[in-house]
mmCIF file of C-alpha atoms in Angstrom:
data_model
loop_
_atom_site.group_PDB
_atom_site.id
_atom_site.type_symbol
_atom_site.label_atom_id
_atom_site.label_comp_id
_atom_site.label_asym_id
_atom_site.label_seq_id
_atom_site.Cartn_x
_atom_site.Cartn_y
_atom_site.Cartn_z
ATOM 1 C CA MET F 19 0.087 0.054 -0.040
ATOM 2 C CA GLY F 20 1.357 3.283 -0.798
ATOM 3 C CA SER F 21 2.087 6.095 1.541
ATOM 4 C CA VAL F 22 1.100 9.721 1.647
ATOM 5 C CA TYR F 23 3.217 12.575 2.295
ATOM 6 C CA TRP F 24 1.716 15.735 3.549
ATOM 7 C CA ASP F 25 2.821 19.316 3.492
ATOM 8 C CA LEU F 26 1.942 21.260 6.641
ATOM 9 C CA ASP F 27 1.748 25.315 5.963
ATOM 10 C CA GLY F 28 -1.411 26.097 3.524
ATOM 11 C CA THR F 29 -2.259 22.540 3.519
ATOM 12 C CA LEU F 30 -3.065 21.151 7.016
ATOM 13 C CA THR F 31 -2.862 24.309 8.916
ATOM 14 C CA ASP F 32 -2.914 28.196 7.888
ATOM 15 C CA PRO F 33 -0.226 29.852 9.320
ATOM 16 C CA LYS F 34 -0.847 33.122 7.920
ATOM 17 C CA LYS F 35 -0.733 35.391 11.172
ATOM 18 C CA GLY F 36 2.164 33.936 12.765
ATOM 19 C CA ILE F 37 4.880 33.729 9.646
ATOM 20 C CA THR F 38 3.727 36.849 8.161
ATOM 21 C CA GLU F 39 3.825 38.678 11.548
ATOM 22 C CA SER F 40 7.412 37.175 12.057
ATOM 23 C CA ILE F 41 8.471 38.181 8.946
ATOM 24 C CA GLN F 42 7.213 41.862 9.659
ATOM 25 C CA PHE F 43 9.314 41.793 12.735
ATOM 26 C CA ALA F 44 12.478 40.769 11.233
ATOM 27 C CA LEU F 45 12.130 43.340 8.284
ATOM 28 C CA GLY F 46 11.426 46.104 10.880
ATOM 29 C CA LYS F 47 14.607 44.964 13.081
ATOM 30 C CA LEU F 48 16.859 45.417 9.818
ATOM 31 C CA GLY F 49 15.271 48.849 9.204
ATOM 32 C CA LEU F 50 14.071 47.509 5.709
ATOM 33 C CA PRO F 51 10.637 48.180 4.459
ATOM 34 C CA VAL F 52 7.676 46.166 5.821
ATOM 35 C CA PRO F 53 4.730 45.079 3.485
ATOM 36 C CA PRO F 54 1.331 44.242 4.601
ATOM 37 C CA ALA F 55 0.633 40.968 5.654
ATOM 38 C CA ASP F 56 -1.203 40.183 2.440
ATOM 39 C CA ASP F 57 1.675 41.082 0.477
ATOM 40 C CA LEU F 58 3.829 38.614 2.138
ATOM 41 C CA THR F 59 1.529 35.319 1.633
ATOM 42 C CA TRP F 60 4.105 34.085 -1.139
ATOM 43 C CA CYS F 61 6.528 33.594 1.546
ATOM 44 C CA ILE F 62 4.296 30.822 2.973
ATOM 45 C CA GLY F 63 5.838 27.522 1.564
ATOM 46 C CA PRO F 64 9.540 27.947 0.516
ATOM 47 C CA ALA F 65 12.598 28.256 2.917
ATOM 48 C CA LEU F 66 12.727 31.540 4.462
ATOM 49 C CA LEU F 67 16.257 32.157 3.728
ATOM 50 C CA TRP F 68 15.002 32.561 -0.081
ATOM 51 C CA SER F 69 12.220 34.354 0.961
ATOM 52 C CA PHE F 70 14.304 37.256 2.846
ATOM 53 C CA GLU F 71 16.917 37.181 -0.100
ATOM 54 C CA ARG F 72 13.908 38.083 -2.392
ATOM 55 C CA LEU F 73 12.574 40.842 0.236
ATOM 56 C CA GLY F 74 15.932 42.496 -0.101
ATOM 57 C CA ALA F 75 17.646 41.566 3.097
ATOM 58 C CA PRO F 76 21.382 41.683 2.702
ATOM 59 C CA ASP F 77 22.033 39.397 5.184
ATOM 60 C CA PRO F 78 19.256 36.558 5.299
ATOM 61 C CA GLU F 79 20.560 34.443 8.110
ATOM 62 C CA ALA F 80 20.371 37.722 10.149
ATOM 63 C CA ALA F 81 16.892 38.435 9.108
ATOM 64 C CA LEU F 82 16.023 34.740 9.785
ATOM 65 C CA ALA F 83 17.405 34.813 13.360
ATOM 66 C CA HIS F 84 15.273 37.896 13.996
ATOM 67 C CA TYR F 85 12.214 36.213 12.644
ATOM 68 C CA ARG F 86 12.747 32.854 14.495
ATOM 69 C CA ALA F 87 13.213 35.076 17.973
ATOM 70 C CA VAL F 88 9.826 35.909 17.764
ATOM 71 C CA TYR F 89 8.332 32.950 15.766
ATOM 72 C CA THR F 90 9.501 30.798 18.372
ATOM 73 C CA THR F 91 8.080 32.471 21.238
ATOM 74 C CA LYS F 92 4.826 34.009 19.711
ATOM 75 C CA GLY F 93 4.188 33.076 16.117
ATOM 76 C CA LEU F 94 4.561 29.425 16.295
ATOM 77 C CA TYR F 95 0.934 28.682 17.532
ATOM 78 C CA GLU F 96 -0.706 31.517 15.634
ATOM 79 C CA CYS F 97 -2.056 29.127 12.816
ATOM 80 C CA THR F 98 -5.471 27.422 12.453
ATOM 81 C CA LEU F 99 -6.284 23.920 11.388
ATOM 82 C CA TYR F 100 -8.112 23.941 8.220
ATOM 83 C CA ASP F 101 -11.751 22.467 8.773
ATOM 84 C CA GLY F 102 -11.947 18.853 7.916
ATOM 85 C CA ILE F 103 -8.488 18.059 7.917
ATOM 86 C CA LEU F 104 -8.375 15.625 11.038
ATOM 87 C CA GLU F 105 -11.454 13.913 9.519
ATOM 88 C CA ALA F 106 -9.366 13.784 6.145
ATOM 89 C CA LEU F 107 -6.246 12.183 8.113
ATOM 90 C CA GLY F 108 -8.334 9.645 9.788
ATOM 91 C CA ALA F 109 -9.956 8.450 6.687
ATOM 92 C CA ILE F 110 -6.705 8.262 4.543
ATOM 93 C CA GLY F 111 -4.885 6.869 7.458
ATOM 94 C CA ALA F 112 -7.187 3.770 7.777
ATOM 95 C CA ASP F 113 -5.702 3.055 4.468
ATOM 96 C CA HIS F 114 -1.968 4.173 4.030
ATOM 97 C CA PRO F 115 0.977 5.238 6.186
ATOM 98 C CA MET F 116 1.084 9.157 6.434
ATOM 99 C CA HIS F 117 4.186 11.123 6.912
ATOM 100 C CA LEU F 118 4.886 14.972 7.158
ATOM 101 C CA ALA F 119 7.394 16.711 4.517
ATOM 102 C CA THR F 120 7.577 20.387 5.359
ATOM 103 C CA ALA F 121 9.826 23.442 4.540
ATOM 104 C CA LYS F 122 9.550 24.332 8.142
ATOM 105 C CA PRO F 123 12.431 22.949 10.407
ATOM 106 C CA HIS F 124 11.237 19.579 11.985
ATOM 107 C CA ALA F 125 12.122 21.169 15.536
ATOM 108 C CA TYR F 126 8.951 23.395 15.015
ATOM 109 C CA ALA F 127 6.928 21.562 12.887
ATOM 110 C CA LYS F 128 6.541 18.694 15.451
ATOM 111 C CA LYS F 129 5.558 20.864 17.821
ATOM 112 C CA ILE F 130 2.788 22.284 15.985
ATOM 113 C CA THR F 131 1.527 18.628 14.704
ATOM 114 C CA ALA F 132 1.502 17.495 18.330
ATOM 115 C CA HIS F 133 -0.534 20.895 19.218
ATOM 116 C CA TYR F 134 -2.936 20.252 16.799
ATOM 117 C CA GLY F 135 -3.612 16.658 16.971
ATOM 118 C CA ILE F 136 -1.938 15.842 13.613
ATOM 119 C CA ALA F 137 1.148 13.685 15.059
ATOM 120 C CA PRO F 138 -1.003 10.824 16.070
ATOM 121 C CA HIS F 139 -1.846 10.135 12.410
ATOM 122 C CA LEU F 140 1.823 10.470 11.177
ATOM 123 C CA THR F 141 4.666 7.713 11.070
ATOM 124 C CA HIS F 142 7.392 10.024 10.314
ATOM 125 C CA GLU F 143 7.692 13.794 10.269
ATOM 126 C CA PHE F 144 10.421 15.118 7.836
ATOM 127 C CA GLY F 145 11.451 19.124 7.954
ATOM 128 C CA PRO F 146 14.903 20.906 7.256
ATOM 129 C CA GLU F 147 17.405 21.069 10.168
ATOM 130 C CA LEU F 148 17.664 24.645 11.787
ATOM 131 C CA ASP F 149 21.143 24.920 9.787
ATOM 132 C CA GLY F 150 19.358 24.654 6.470
ATOM 133 C CA THR F 151 20.215 21.240 5.610
ATOM 134 C CA ARG F 152 17.746 19.729 3.146
ATOM 135 C CA ASN F 153 15.816 23.150 2.659
ATOM 136 C CA ASP F 154 15.227 21.964 -0.968
ATOM 137 C CA LYS F 155 12.146 19.908 -0.728
ATOM 138 C CA GLY F 156 13.144 17.393 -3.516
ATOM 139 C CA GLU F 157 15.983 16.886 -1.260
ATOM 140 C CA LEU F 158 13.941 16.462 1.540
ATOM 141 C CA LEU F 159 11.561 13.936 -0.176
ATOM 142 C CA ALA F 160 14.410 12.002 -1.257
ATOM 143 C CA HIS F 161 15.822 11.584 2.308
ATOM 144 C CA ALA F 162 12.652 10.739 3.562
ATOM 145 C CA LEU F 163 12.130 7.840 0.955
ATOM 146 C CA GLY F 164 15.442 6.574 1.968
ATOM 147 C CA ILE F 165 14.245 6.106 5.602
ATOM 148 C CA THR F 166 10.722 4.861 4.835
ATOM 149 C CA GLY F 167 11.538 2.649 2.054
ATOM 150 C CA ASP F 168 8.413 3.830 0.097
ATOM 151 C CA ASP F 169 8.189 3.154 -3.177
ATOM 152 C CA PRO F 170 7.742 6.716 -4.744
ATOM 153 C CA ALA F 171 5.805 5.345 -8.008
ATOM 154 C CA LYS F 172 2.901 4.161 -5.157
ATOM 155 C CA SER F 173 3.010 7.110 -3.062
ATOM 156 C CA VAL F 174 1.557 10.636 -3.405
ATOM 157 C CA MET F 175 2.412 14.177 -2.112
ATOM 158 C CA ILE F 176 -0.254 16.527 -0.955
ATOM 159 C CA GLY F 177 0.330 20.181 -0.871
ATOM 160 C CA ASP F 178 -0.474 23.761 -1.867
ATOM 161 C CA ARG F 179 2.617 25.296 -3.792
ATOM 162 C CA HIS F 180 4.710 24.525 -6.722
ATOM 163 C CA TYR F 181 7.729 23.827 -4.525
ATOM 164 C CA ASP F 182 5.665 20.813 -3.232
ATOM 165 C CA MET F 183 4.769 19.532 -6.613
ATOM 166 C CA LYS F 184 8.238 20.022 -8.014
ATOM 167 C CA ALA F 185 9.609 17.832 -5.097
ATOM 168 C CA ALA F 186 7.117 15.418 -5.790
ATOM 169 C CA ARG F 187 8.114 15.513 -9.506
ATOM 170 C CA ASP F 188 11.845 15.141 -8.433
ATOM 171 C CA VAL F 189 11.513 11.929 -6.682
ATOM 172 C CA GLY F 190 9.140 10.476 -9.150
ATOM 173 C CA MET F 191 5.752 10.658 -6.723
ATOM 174 C CA ARG F 192 2.373 11.893 -7.979
ATOM 175 C CA PHE F 193 1.204 15.243 -6.628
ATOM 176 C CA ILE F 194 -2.421 16.143 -5.154
ATOM 177 C CA ALA F 195 -2.937 19.822 -5.259
ATOM 178 C CA VAL F 196 -5.410 21.659 -2.445
ATOM 179 C CA GLY F 197 -7.369 24.591 -3.493
ATOM 180 C CA TRP F 198 -7.345 26.214 0.127
ATOM 181 C CA GLY F 199 -3.797 27.178 0.481
ATOM 182 C CA TYR F 200 -1.141 29.730 -0.651
ATOM 183 C CA GLY F 201 -0.515 28.363 -4.291
ATOM 184 C CA GLY F 202 -2.218 29.790 -7.287
ATOM 185 C CA ALA F 203 -4.224 27.761 -9.850
ATOM 186 C CA ASP F 204 -1.635 28.662 -12.357
ATOM 187 C CA GLU F 205 1.351 27.081 -10.512
ATOM 188 C CA LEU F 206 -0.429 23.850 -9.552
ATOM 189 C CA SER F 207 -2.382 23.190 -13.309
ATOM 190 C CA SER F 208 -0.051 20.064 -13.907
ATOM 191 C CA ALA F 209 -1.018 18.175 -10.673
ATOM 192 C CA ASP F 210 -2.149 14.979 -10.971
ATOM 193 C CA ALA F 211 -5.299 15.707 -8.929
ATOM 194 C CA HIS F 212 -7.053 18.801 -7.611
ATOM 195 C CA VAL F 213 -9.251 18.973 -4.801
ATOM 196 C CA LYS F 214 -11.458 21.982 -3.474
ATOM 197 C CA THR F 215 -12.424 20.769 0.094
ATOM 198 C CA PRO F 216 -10.447 18.404 2.699
ATOM 199 C CA THR F 217 -13.598 15.782 2.071
ATOM 200 C CA GLU F 218 -12.471 15.039 -1.451
ATOM 201 C CA LEU F 219 -8.918 14.245 -0.229
ATOM 202 C CA ALA F 220 -9.428 10.511 0.364
ATOM 203 C CA GLY F 221 -10.808 9.893 -2.987
ATOM 204 C CA ALA F 222 -8.186 11.592 -4.841
ATOM 205 C CA VAL F 223 -5.578 9.664 -2.730
ATOM 206 C CA ALA F 224 -7.525 6.481 -3.595
ATOM 207 C CA SER F 225 -7.609 7.211 -7.358
ATOM 208 C CA LEU F 226 -4.053 7.573 -7.486
ATOM 209 C CA ILE F 227 -2.687 5.081 -5.479
ATOM 210 C CA GLY F 228 -5.374 2.852 -4.049
#
């Protein structure tokens, strides 16, 4: 039976408040322009070092340090679980092993999955190291497959951004795009399946990997 790999931000939880406000804090600390939260949603998904580079931070590592100073004390739990996600996890988990594959450092991600009742549904939780190791999601998925021993051709990745889809393609895994996250329809147009609500996820998984 194939396994299911889940993205976290924008797929299982909506982290907009915690992430955008922490980015704004970091930019302010560095004396850089501080965009409104709605103009920072593109930062939800990819590695934050890359986002800070695009935001013009001369030292993305320093920006990340300021971000983490407030995110780890305040922003971490300023997110909400999407309606119907726990039910979808229960339905899919009855037939498939499930794992987390997130661009958020696993040290943070594991606190969120435990807090919101996601962790009991997962066998493994994969994310980058705090030093940036495996920030590339394709590398992260390849690392995950090496540990789980899953056949990528019989597994599926669920996510909301093109970074998730590219990672799945990099390792030969199929991809389900969710319609409630932060990816645009154009960037996800070549996904193997599209779902508009969490209630559609179990059927989409079954159609792709049984």
